Amino acid sequence: MATAHSLILVGFMGAGKTSVGRALAAMLGWTFEDLDDRIERRMRRTVPEIFHNDGEAAFRRAEHAALQESLHELRTNHRIIALGGGAFVRKQNVNLIEAAGLATVFLDASGEELWRRCCEQSAGERVERPLLGDLESFRELYAARRSHYLNASFRLSTNGKSVEQVAIEIIAALSLESCSQGEKQ
Ligand code: S3P
C-alpha cells in the first residue's frame, strides 16, 4: 500500500474526529483542518447560524463546496481533514474523496458513548450541534448513517480509548510517516 500523504476522518457526532485529527497532526507534523471551520470562514457564520437561518440544505451545499476547495489545495501536502458527521453520507462528497484517492478512517463508537461525549461537550465546551436532538433521534440518525461510515477504507473502535491512543493506532495501522517542516505545506 502506498504511504498516505493526507487522510480524512469520518464518523458520527462525538466520534472524536477533531480531537483525534489534531493529535494525529501534532504527532506527524502534518497540518490539520476541520471542514466545519472552513465552512464557517467561507460563509462568515457559525454552523448553528447557517442551520438556523438558511436550513440544512444550504449547509450541505456549503459543506460540499468547502470539501471541494480543501481537496483542491492538496497536492503533496500532508493534511488530516476532519469531516462533519453528515459529510461522508453524501455520495457527491464520497465521489470527490475517491477521485482525490485519499484514505478515509471511520472513528467508531457505540451510540451510548457518542451521546455521552456530545452531552459532555455541550455542557463543558458549549459545543452547539444543530442535529443533536434527543437520545432517540440521535440513535436513529446514527443507525441510518452507520452503513455509510463503514465504506471508509479503515474502521477503528474508539470505545474507552484516549485520543492519543486512537491517534497512535491509526499511525500504526496505516503506516503513516511524519514529515519535515519543509514538506508540510
Ligand atoms: C453534522 C455534524 C457536525 C456539523 C453539522 C452537521 C451532522 O459536525 O458538521 O452540525 O450532520 O452530523 P460534528 O460531526 O463535528 O459534530
mmCIF file with all atom_site columns, C-alpha atoms and ligand atoms in Angstrom:
data_model
loop_
_atom_site.group_PDB
_atom_site.id
_atom_site.type_symbol
_atom_site.label_atom_id
_atom_site.label_alt_id
_atom_site.label_comp_id
_atom_site.label_asym_id
_atom_site.label_entity_id
_atom_site.label_seq_id
_atom_site.pdbx_PDB_ins_code
_atom_site.Cartn_x
_atom_site.Cartn_y
_atom_site.Cartn_z
_atom_site.occupancy
_atom_site.B_iso_or_equiv
_atom_site.pdbx_formal_charge
_atom_site.auth_seq_id
_atom_site.auth_comp_id
_atom_site.auth_asym_id
_atom_site.auth_atom_id
_atom_site.pdbx_PDB_model_num
ATOM   1   C CA . MET A 1 1   ? 0.000   0.000  0.000  1.00 0.00 ? 1   MET A CA 1
ATOM   2   C CA . ALA A 1 2   ? 1.318   3.455  -0.907 1.00 0.00 ? 2   ALA A CA 1
ATOM   3   C CA . THR A 1 3   ? 2.022   5.726  2.049  1.00 0.00 ? 3   THR A CA 1
ATOM   4   C CA . ALA A 1 4   ? -0.850  8.179  2.562  1.00 0.00 ? 4   ALA A CA 1
ATOM   5   C CA . HIS A 1 5   ? 0.045   11.852 2.315  1.00 0.00 ? 5   HIS A CA 1
ATOM   6   C CA . SER A 1 6   ? -3.362  13.030 3.506  1.00 0.00 ? 6   SER A CA 1
ATOM   7   C CA . LEU A 1 7   ? -6.149  11.443 5.458  1.00 0.00 ? 7   LEU A CA 1
ATOM   8   C CA . ILE A 1 8   ? -9.855  12.000 6.020  1.00 0.00 ? 8   ILE A CA 1
ATOM   9   C CA . LEU A 1 9   ? -11.527 11.262 9.361  1.00 0.00 ? 9   LEU A CA 1
ATOM   10  C CA . VAL A 1 10  ? -15.205 10.352 9.263  1.00 0.00 ? 10  VAL A CA 1
ATOM   11  C CA . GLY A 1 11  ? -17.796 9.305  11.826 1.00 0.00 ? 11  GLY A CA 1
ATOM   12  C CA . PHE A 1 12  ? -20.823 10.450 13.760 1.00 0.00 ? 12  PHE A CA 1
ATOM   13  C CA . MET A 1 13  ? -21.077 13.429 16.094 1.00 0.00 ? 13  MET A CA 1
ATOM   14  C CA . GLY A 1 14  ? -18.891 12.813 19.141 1.00 0.00 ? 14  GLY A CA 1
ATOM   15  C CA . ALA A 1 15  ? -16.625 10.336 17.312 1.00 0.00 ? 15  ALA A CA 1
ATOM   16  C CA . GLY A 1 16  ? -13.569 12.453 18.143 1.00 0.00 ? 16  GLY A CA 1
ATOM   17  C CA . LYS A 1 17  ? -12.748 13.480 14.560 1.00 0.00 ? 17  LYS A CA 1
ATOM   18  C CA . THR A 1 18  ? -11.469 16.908 15.577 1.00 0.00 ? 18  THR A CA 1
ATOM   19  C CA . SER A 1 19  ? -9.555  15.923 18.706 1.00 0.00 ? 19  SER A CA 1
ATOM   20  C CA . VAL A 1 20  ? -8.012  12.811 17.112 1.00 0.00 ? 20  VAL A CA 1
ATOM   21  C CA . GLY A 1 21  ? -7.230  14.822 13.953 1.00 0.00 ? 21  GLY A CA 1
ATOM   22  C CA . ARG A 1 22  ? -5.395  17.469 15.993 1.00 0.00 ? 22  ARG A CA 1
ATOM   23  C CA . ALA A 1 23  ? -3.442  14.844 17.924 1.00 0.00 ? 23  ALA A CA 1
ATOM   24  C CA . LEU A 1 24  ? -2.519  12.971 14.739 1.00 0.00 ? 24  LEU A CA 1
ATOM   25  C CA . ALA A 1 25  ? -1.384  16.160 13.024 1.00 0.00 ? 25  ALA A CA 1
ATOM   26  C CA . ALA A 1 26  ? 0.762   17.115 16.036 1.00 0.00 ? 26  ALA A CA 1
ATOM   27  C CA . MET A 1 27  ? 2.362   13.649 16.194 1.00 0.00 ? 27  MET A CA 1
ATOM   28  C CA . LEU A 1 28  ? 3.090   13.541 12.459 1.00 0.00 ? 28  LEU A CA 1
ATOM   29  C CA . GLY A 1 29  ? 3.953   17.201 11.818 1.00 0.00 ? 29  GLY A CA 1
ATOM   30  C CA . TRP A 1 30  ? 1.084   17.329 9.305  1.00 0.00 ? 30  TRP A CA 1
ATOM   31  C CA . THR A 1 31  ? -1.458  20.134 9.085  1.00 0.00 ? 31  THR A CA 1
ATOM   32  C CA . PHE A 1 32  ? -4.967  19.694 10.454 1.00 0.00 ? 32  PHE A CA 1
ATOM   33  C CA . GLU A 1 33  ? -8.205  21.005 9.053  1.00 0.00 ? 33  GLU A CA 1
ATOM   34  C CA . ASP A 1 34  ? -11.722 20.806 10.485 1.00 0.00 ? 34  ASP A CA 1
ATOM   35  C CA . LEU A 1 35  ? -14.042 21.132 7.487  1.00 0.00 ? 35  LEU A CA 1
ATOM   36  C CA . ASP A 1 36  ? -16.691 22.900 9.614  1.00 0.00 ? 36  ASP A CA 1
ATOM   37  C CA . ASP A 1 37  ? -14.128 25.670 10.314 1.00 0.00 ? 37  ASP A CA 1
ATOM   38  C CA . ARG A 1 38  ? -13.609 26.194 6.577  1.00 0.00 ? 38  ARG A CA 1
ATOM   39  C CA . ILE A 1 39  ? -17.390 26.340 6.057  1.00 0.00 ? 39  ILE A CA 1
ATOM   40  C CA . GLU A 1 40  ? -17.692 28.969 8.802  1.00 0.00 ? 40  GLU A CA 1
ATOM   41  C CA . ARG A 1 41  ? -14.870 31.066 7.310  1.00 0.00 ? 41  ARG A CA 1
ATOM   42  C CA . ARG A 1 42  ? -16.361 30.877 3.809  1.00 0.00 ? 42  ARG A CA 1
ATOM   43  C CA . MET A 1 43  ? -19.902 31.699 4.992  1.00 0.00 ? 43  MET A CA 1
ATOM   44  C CA . ARG A 1 44  ? -18.789 34.164 7.713  1.00 0.00 ? 44  ARG A CA 1
ATOM   45  C CA . ARG A 1 45  ? -21.268 32.467 10.063 1.00 0.00 ? 45  ARG A CA 1
ATOM   46  C CA . THR A 1 46  ? -21.209 29.649 12.580 1.00 0.00 ? 46  THR A CA 1
ATOM   47  C CA . VAL A 1 47  ? -22.575 26.205 11.671 1.00 0.00 ? 47  VAL A CA 1
ATOM   48  C CA . PRO A 1 48  ? -25.614 26.650 14.006 1.00 0.00 ? 48  PRO A CA 1
ATOM   49  C CA . GLU A 1 49  ? -26.317 30.045 12.396 1.00 0.00 ? 49  GLU A CA 1
ATOM   50  C CA . ILE A 1 50  ? -26.229 28.505 8.905  1.00 0.00 ? 50  ILE A CA 1
ATOM   51  C CA . PHE A 1 51  ? -28.640 25.755 10.010 1.00 0.00 ? 51  PHE A CA 1
ATOM   52  C CA . HIS A 1 52  ? -30.997 28.173 11.753 1.00 0.00 ? 52  HIS A CA 1
ATOM   53  C CA . ASN A 1 53  ? -31.008 30.924 9.108  1.00 0.00 ? 53  ASN A CA 1
ATOM   54  C CA . ASP A 1 54  ? -30.647 29.011 5.831  1.00 0.00 ? 54  ASP A CA 1
ATOM   55  C CA . GLY A 1 55  ? -31.582 25.413 6.673  1.00 0.00 ? 55  GLY A CA 1
ATOM   56  C CA . GLU A 1 56  ? -29.772 22.097 6.341  1.00 0.00 ? 56  GLU A CA 1
ATOM   57  C CA . ALA A 1 57  ? -29.847 22.011 2.512  1.00 0.00 ? 57  ALA A CA 1
ATOM   58  C CA . ALA A 1 58  ? -27.865 25.277 2.372  1.00 0.00 ? 58  ALA A CA 1
ATOM   59  C CA . PHE A 1 59  ? -25.408 23.896 4.925  1.00 0.00 ? 59  PHE A CA 1
ATOM   60  C CA . ARG A 1 60  ? -24.901 20.747 2.799  1.00 0.00 ? 60  ARG A CA 1
ATOM   61  C CA . ARG A 1 61  ? -24.194 22.855 -0.303 1.00 0.00 ? 61  ARG A CA 1
ATOM   62  C CA . ALA A 1 62  ? -21.661 24.894 1.653  1.00 0.00 ? 62  ALA A CA 1
ATOM   63  C CA . GLU A 1 63  ? -20.117 21.691 3.012  1.00 0.00 ? 63  GLU A CA 1
ATOM   64  C CA . HIS A 1 64  ? -19.667 20.235 -0.471 1.00 0.00 ? 64  HIS A CA 1
ATOM   65  C CA . ALA A 1 65  ? -18.117 23.455 -1.790 1.00 0.00 ? 65  ALA A CA 1
ATOM   66  C CA . ALA A 1 66  ? -15.741 23.617 1.189  1.00 0.00 ? 66  ALA A CA 1
ATOM   67  C CA . LEU A 1 67  ? -14.665 19.997 0.686  1.00 0.00 ? 67  LEU A CA 1
ATOM   68  C CA . GLN A 1 68  ? -14.051 20.622 -2.998 1.00 0.00 ? 68  GLN A CA 1
ATOM   69  C CA . GLU A 1 69  ? -11.902 23.651 -2.155 1.00 0.00 ? 69  GLU A CA 1
ATOM   70  C CA . SER A 1 70  ? -9.953  21.820 0.529  1.00 0.00 ? 70  SER A CA 1
ATOM   71  C CA . LEU A 1 71  ? -9.209  18.824 -1.707 1.00 0.00 ? 71  LEU A CA 1
ATOM   72  C CA . HIS A 1 72  ? -8.166  21.180 -4.494 1.00 0.00 ? 72  HIS A CA 1
ATOM   73  C CA . GLU A 1 73  ? -5.452  22.598 -2.250 1.00 0.00 ? 73  GLU A CA 1
ATOM   74  C CA . LEU A 1 74  ? -3.948  19.171 -1.654 1.00 0.00 ? 74  LEU A CA 1
ATOM   75  C CA . ARG A 1 75  ? -1.071  18.217 -3.838 1.00 0.00 ? 75  ARG A CA 1
ATOM   76  C CA . THR A 1 76  ? 1.856   16.862 -1.923 1.00 0.00 ? 76  THR A CA 1
ATOM   77  C CA . ASN A 1 77  ? 0.539   18.440 1.297  1.00 0.00 ? 77  ASN A CA 1
ATOM   78  C CA . HIS A 1 78  ? 0.366   16.289 4.370  1.00 0.00 ? 78  HIS A CA 1
ATOM   79  C CA . ARG A 1 79  ? -3.028  17.067 5.834  1.00 0.00 ? 79  ARG A CA 1
ATOM   80  C CA . ILE A 1 80  ? -5.591  15.491 8.129  1.00 0.00 ? 80  ILE A CA 1
ATOM   81  C CA . ILE A 1 81  ? -9.147  16.606 7.334  1.00 0.00 ? 81  ILE A CA 1
ATOM   82  C CA . ALA A 1 82  ? -11.958 16.023 9.848  1.00 0.00 ? 82  ALA A CA 1
ATOM   83  C CA . LEU A 1 83  ? -15.373 15.954 8.175  1.00 0.00 ? 83  LEU A CA 1
ATOM   84  C CA . GLY A 1 84  ? -18.631 16.874 9.920  1.00 0.00 ? 84  GLY A CA 1
ATOM   85  C CA . GLY A 1 85  ? -20.828 13.897 10.785 1.00 0.00 ? 85  GLY A CA 1
ATOM   86  C CA . GLY A 1 86  ? -23.077 14.210 7.718  1.00 0.00 ? 86  GLY A CA 1
ATOM   87  C CA . ALA A 1 87  ? -20.483 14.811 5.013  1.00 0.00 ? 87  ALA A CA 1
ATOM   88  C CA . PHE A 1 88  ? -19.432 11.224 4.257  1.00 0.00 ? 88  PHE A CA 1
ATOM   89  C CA . VAL A 1 89  ? -23.085 10.194 3.941  1.00 0.00 ? 89  VAL A CA 1
ATOM   90  C CA . ARG A 1 90  ? -23.469 12.194 0.731  1.00 0.00 ? 90  ARG A CA 1
ATOM   91  C CA . LYS A 1 91  ? -22.492 10.477 -2.491 1.00 0.00 ? 91  LYS A CA 1
ATOM   92  C CA . GLN A 1 92  ? -21.175 13.645 -4.141 1.00 0.00 ? 92  GLN A CA 1
ATOM   93  C CA . ASN A 1 93  ? -18.705 14.128 -1.251 1.00 0.00 ? 93  ASN A CA 1
ATOM   94  C CA . VAL A 1 94  ? -17.612 10.480 -1.337 1.00 0.00 ? 94  VAL A CA 1
ATOM   95  C CA . ASN A 1 95  ? -17.036 10.840 -5.095 1.00 0.00 ? 95  ASN A CA 1
ATOM   96  C CA . LEU A 1 96  ? -14.747 13.842 -4.521 1.00 0.00 ? 96  LEU A CA 1
ATOM   97  C CA . ILE A 1 97  ? -12.745 11.967 -1.885 1.00 0.00 ? 97  ILE A CA 1
ATOM   98  C CA . GLU A 1 98  ? -12.419 8.872  -4.063 1.00 0.00 ? 98  GLU A CA 1
ATOM   99  C CA . ALA A 1 99  ? -11.337 10.960 -7.045 1.00 0.00 ? 99  ALA A CA 1
ATOM   100 C CA . ALA A 1 100 ? -8.627  12.515 -4.850 1.00 0.00 ? 100 ALA A CA 1
ATOM   101 C CA . GLY A 1 101 ? -7.507  8.983  -3.904 1.00 0.00 ? 101 GLY A CA 1
ATOM   102 C CA . LEU A 1 102 ? -7.499  9.695  -0.178 1.00 0.00 ? 102 LEU A CA 1
ATOM   103 C CA . ALA A 1 103 ? -7.658  7.150  2.613  1.00 0.00 ? 103 ALA A CA 1
ATOM   104 C CA . THR A 1 104 ? -10.604 7.506  4.991  1.00 0.00 ? 104 THR A CA 1
ATOM   105 C CA . VAL A 1 105 ? -10.776 6.396  8.620  1.00 0.00 ? 105 VAL A CA 1
ATOM   106 C CA . PHE A 1 106 ? -14.092 5.736  10.397 1.00 0.00 ? 106 PHE A CA 1
ATOM   107 C CA . LEU A 1 107 ? -13.839 6.511  14.111 1.00 0.00 ? 107 LEU A CA 1
ATOM   108 C CA . ASP A 1 108 ? -16.394 4.089  15.505 1.00 0.00 ? 108 ASP A CA 1
ATOM   109 C CA . ALA A 1 109 ? -18.051 4.027  18.944 1.00 0.00 ? 109 ALA A CA 1
ATOM   110 C CA . SER A 1 110 ? -21.319 2.864  20.441 1.00 0.00 ? 110 SER A CA 1
ATOM   111 C CA . GLY A 1 111 ? -24.358 5.169  20.268 1.00 0.00 ? 111 GLY A CA 1
ATOM   112 C CA . GLU A 1 112 ? -24.327 5.494  24.071 1.00 0.00 ? 112 GLU A CA 1
ATOM   113 C CA . GLU A 1 113 ? -20.666 6.523  24.149 1.00 0.00 ? 113 GLU A CA 1
ATOM   114 C CA . LEU A 1 114 ? -21.183 9.076  21.331 1.00 0.00 ? 114 LEU A CA 1
ATOM   115 C CA . TRP A 1 115 ? -24.226 10.542 23.092 1.00 0.00 ? 115 TRP A CA 1
ATOM   116 C CA . ARG A 1 116 ? -22.307 10.799 26.380 1.00 0.00 ? 116 ARG A CA 1
ATOM   117 C CA . ARG A 1 117 ? -19.404 12.629 24.695 1.00 0.00 ? 117 ARG A CA 1
ATOM   118 C CA . CYS A 1 118 ? -21.745 15.047 22.872 1.00 0.00 ? 118 CYS A CA 1
ATOM   119 C CA . CYS A 1 119 ? -23.638 15.845 26.104 1.00 0.00 ? 119 CYS A CA 1
ATOM   120 C CA . GLU A 1 120 ? -20.351 16.469 27.909 1.00 0.00 ? 120 GLU A CA 1
ATOM   121 C CA . GLN A 1 121 ? -19.191 18.787 25.124 1.00 0.00 ? 121 GLN A CA 1
ATOM   122 C CA . SER A 1 122 ? -22.447 20.760 25.047 1.00 0.00 ? 122 SER A CA 1
ATOM   123 C CA . ALA A 1 123 ? -22.256 21.293 28.803 1.00 0.00 ? 123 ALA A CA 1
ATOM   124 C CA . GLY A 1 124 ? -18.489 21.828 29.181 1.00 0.00 ? 124 GLY A CA 1
ATOM   125 C CA . GLU A 1 125 ? -17.167 23.330 25.943 1.00 0.00 ? 125 GLU A CA 1
ATOM   126 C CA . ARG A 1 126 ? -20.601 24.692 24.957 1.00 0.00 ? 126 ARG A CA 1
ATOM   127 C CA . VAL A 1 127 ? -20.402 22.963 21.565 1.00 0.00 ? 127 VAL A CA 1
ATOM   128 C CA . GLU A 1 128 ? -23.729 23.525 19.802 1.00 0.00 ? 128 GLU A CA 1
ATOM   129 C CA . ARG A 1 129 ? -24.802 20.786 17.390 1.00 0.00 ? 129 ARG A CA 1
ATOM   130 C CA . PRO A 1 130 ? -27.956 21.611 15.414 1.00 0.00 ? 130 PRO A CA 1
ATOM   131 C CA . LEU A 1 131 ? -28.707 17.916 14.750 1.00 0.00 ? 131 LEU A CA 1
ATOM   132 C CA . LEU A 1 132 ? -28.060 16.595 18.267 1.00 0.00 ? 132 LEU A CA 1
ATOM   133 C CA . GLY A 1 133 ? -31.777 16.224 19.155 1.00 0.00 ? 133 GLY A CA 1
ATOM   134 C CA . ASP A 1 134 ? -32.724 13.746 21.892 1.00 0.00 ? 134 ASP A CA 1
ATOM   135 C CA . LEU A 1 135 ? -31.257 10.316 22.597 1.00 0.00 ? 135 LEU A CA 1
ATOM   136 C CA . GLU A 1 136 ? -33.852 8.534  20.468 1.00 0.00 ? 136 GLU A CA 1
ATOM   137 C CA . SER A 1 137 ? -33.428 10.691 17.335 1.00 0.00 ? 137 SER A CA 1
ATOM   138 C CA . PHE A 1 138 ? -29.636 10.610 17.860 1.00 0.00 ? 138 PHE A CA 1
ATOM   139 C CA . ARG A 1 139 ? -29.687 6.800  17.885 1.00 0.00 ? 139 ARG A CA 1
ATOM   140 C CA . GLU A 1 140 ? -31.921 6.679  14.797 1.00 0.00 ? 140 GLU A CA 1
ATOM   141 C CA . LEU A 1 141 ? -29.719 9.056  12.823 1.00 0.00 ? 141 LEU A CA 1
ATOM   142 C CA . TYR A 1 142 ? -26.619 7.084  13.772 1.00 0.00 ? 142 TYR A CA 1
ATOM   143 C CA . ALA A 1 143 ? -28.248 3.806  12.725 1.00 0.00 ? 143 ALA A CA 1
ATOM   144 C CA . ALA A 1 144 ? -29.221 5.347  9.368  1.00 0.00 ? 144 ALA A CA 1
ATOM   145 C CA . ARG A 1 145 ? -25.691 6.631  8.727  1.00 0.00 ? 145 ARG A CA 1
ATOM   146 C CA . ARG A 1 146 ? -23.532 3.822  10.063 1.00 0.00 ? 146 ARG A CA 1
ATOM   147 C CA . SER A 1 147 ? -23.504 1.785  6.819  1.00 0.00 ? 147 SER A CA 1
ATOM   148 C CA . HIS A 1 148 ? -22.097 4.828  5.011  1.00 0.00 ? 148 HIS A CA 1
ATOM   149 C CA . TYR A 1 149 ? -19.277 5.264  7.532  1.00 0.00 ? 149 TYR A CA 1
ATOM   150 C CA . LEU A 1 150 ? -18.444 1.581  7.100  1.00 0.00 ? 150 LEU A CA 1
ATOM   151 C CA . ASN A 1 151 ? -17.472 2.370  3.484  1.00 0.00 ? 151 ASN A CA 1
ATOM   152 C CA . ALA A 1 152 ? -14.361 4.129  4.819  1.00 0.00 ? 152 ALA A CA 1
ATOM   153 C CA . SER A 1 153 ? -11.059 2.438  3.985  1.00 0.00 ? 153 SER A CA 1
ATOM   154 C CA . PHE A 1 154 ? -10.374 1.695  7.648  1.00 0.00 ? 154 PHE A CA 1
ATOM   155 C CA . ARG A 1 155 ? -12.526 1.377  10.806 1.00 0.00 ? 155 ARG A CA 1
ATOM   156 C CA . LEU A 1 156 ? -11.256 1.876  14.316 1.00 0.00 ? 156 LEU A CA 1
ATOM   157 C CA . SER A 1 157 ? -13.213 1.346  17.522 1.00 0.00 ? 157 SER A CA 1
ATOM   158 C CA . THR A 1 158 ? -12.621 4.237  19.919 1.00 0.00 ? 158 THR A CA 1
ATOM   159 C CA . ASN A 1 159 ? -14.719 2.988  22.854 1.00 0.00 ? 159 ASN A CA 1
ATOM   160 C CA . GLY A 1 160 ? -12.846 3.557  26.106 1.00 0.00 ? 160 GLY A CA 1
ATOM   161 C CA . LYS A 1 161 ? -9.668  4.757  24.338 1.00 0.00 ? 161 LYS A CA 1
ATOM   162 C CA . SER A 1 162 ? -7.887  8.063  24.812 1.00 0.00 ? 162 SER A CA 1
ATOM   163 C CA . VAL A 1 163 ? -7.441  10.473 21.902 1.00 0.00 ? 163 VAL A CA 1
ATOM   164 C CA . GLU A 1 164 ? -3.686  9.763  21.887 1.00 0.00 ? 164 GLU A CA 1
ATOM   165 C CA . GLN A 1 165 ? -4.232  6.006  21.854 1.00 0.00 ? 165 GLN A CA 1
ATOM   166 C CA . VAL A 1 166 ? -6.552  6.282  18.857 1.00 0.00 ? 166 VAL A CA 1
ATOM   167 C CA . ALA A 1 167 ? -4.066  8.504  17.013 1.00 0.00 ? 167 ALA A CA 1
ATOM   168 C CA . ILE A 1 168 ? -1.212  6.054  17.681 1.00 0.00 ? 168 ILE A CA 1
ATOM   169 C CA . GLU A 1 169 ? -3.337  3.142  16.420 1.00 0.00 ? 169 GLU A CA 1
ATOM   170 C CA . ILE A 1 170 ? -4.144  4.995  13.187 1.00 0.00 ? 170 ILE A CA 1
ATOM   171 C CA . ILE A 1 171 ? -0.479  5.804  12.588 1.00 0.00 ? 171 ILE A CA 1
ATOM   172 C CA . ALA A 1 172 ? 0.463   2.154  13.075 1.00 0.00 ? 172 ALA A CA 1
ATOM   173 C CA . ALA A 1 173 ? -2.417  0.703  11.057 1.00 0.00 ? 173 ALA A CA 1
ATOM   174 C CA . LEU A 1 174 ? -1.850  2.973  8.044  1.00 0.00 ? 174 LEU A CA 1
ATOM   175 C CA . SER A 1 175 ? 1.961   3.183  8.394  1.00 0.00 ? 175 SER A CA 1
ATOM   176 C CA . LEU A 1 176 ? 1.760   6.981  8.376  1.00 0.00 ? 176 LEU A CA 1
ATOM   177 C CA . GLU A 1 177 ? 5.065   8.793  8.303  1.00 0.00 ? 177 GLU A CA 1
ATOM   178 C CA . SER A 1 178 ? 5.919   12.128 9.846  1.00 0.00 ? 178 SER A CA 1
ATOM   179 C CA . CYS A 1 179 ? 7.138   14.840 7.534  1.00 0.00 ? 179 CYS A CA 1
ATOM   180 C CA . SER A 1 180 ? 9.739   17.560 7.889  1.00 0.00 ? 180 SER A CA 1
ATOM   181 C CA . GLN A 1 181 ? 8.691   21.214 8.258  1.00 0.00 ? 181 GLN A CA 1
ATOM   182 C CA . GLY A 1 182 ? 9.573   21.964 4.626  1.00 0.00 ? 182 GLY A CA 1
ATOM   183 C CA . GLU A 1 183 ? 7.249   19.264 3.315  1.00 0.00 ? 183 GLU A CA 1
ATOM   184 C CA . LYS A 1 184 ? 4.282   20.332 5.429  1.00 0.00 ? 184 LYS A CA 1
ATOM   185 C CA . GLN A 1 185 ? 2.549   22.821 3.138  1.00 0.00 ? 185 GLN A CA 1
HETATM 186 C C1 . S3P B 2 .   ? -23.345 17.392 11.485 1.00 0.00 ? 1   S3P B C1 1
HETATM 187 C C2 . S3P B 2 .   ? -22.284 17.307 12.339 1.00 0.00 ? 1   S3P B C2 1
HETATM 188 C C3 . S3P B 2 .   ? -21.497 18.491 12.748 1.00 0.00 ? 1   S3P B C3 1
HETATM 189 C C4 . S3P B 2 .   ? -21.642 19.635 11.747 1.00 0.00 ? 1   S3P B C4 1
HETATM 190 C C5 . S3P B 2 .   ? -23.073 19.895 11.463 1.00 0.00 ? 1   S3P B C5 1
HETATM 191 C C6 . S3P B 2 .   ? -23.795 18.677 10.871 1.00 0.00 ? 1   S3P B C6 1
HETATM 192 C C7 . S3P B 2 .   ? -24.071 16.150 11.120 1.00 0.00 ? 1   S3P B C7 1
HETATM 193 O O1 . S3P B 2 .   ? -20.109 18.148 12.861 1.00 0.00 ? 1   S3P B O1 1
HETATM 194 O O2 . S3P B 2 .   ? -20.992 19.357 10.546 1.00 0.00 ? 1   S3P B O2 1
HETATM 195 O O3 . S3P B 2 .   ? -23.684 20.287 12.655 1.00 0.00 ? 1   S3P B O3 1
HETATM 196 O O4 . S3P B 2 .   ? -24.823 16.150 10.126 1.00 0.00 ? 1   S3P B O4 1
HETATM 197 O O5 . S3P B 2 .   ? -23.865 15.121 11.817 1.00 0.00 ? 1   S3P B O5 1
HETATM 198 P P1 . S3P B 2 .   ? -19.531 17.137 14.002 1.00 0.00 ? 1   S3P B P1 1
HETATM 199 O O6 . S3P B 2 .   ? -19.677 15.747 13.483 1.00 0.00 ? 1   S3P B O6 1
HETATM 200 O O7 . S3P B 2 .   ? -18.102 17.552 14.114 1.00 0.00 ? 1   S3P B O7 1
HETATM 201 O O8 . S3P B 2 .   ? -20.313 17.388 15.236 1.00 0.00 ? 1   S3P B O8 1
#
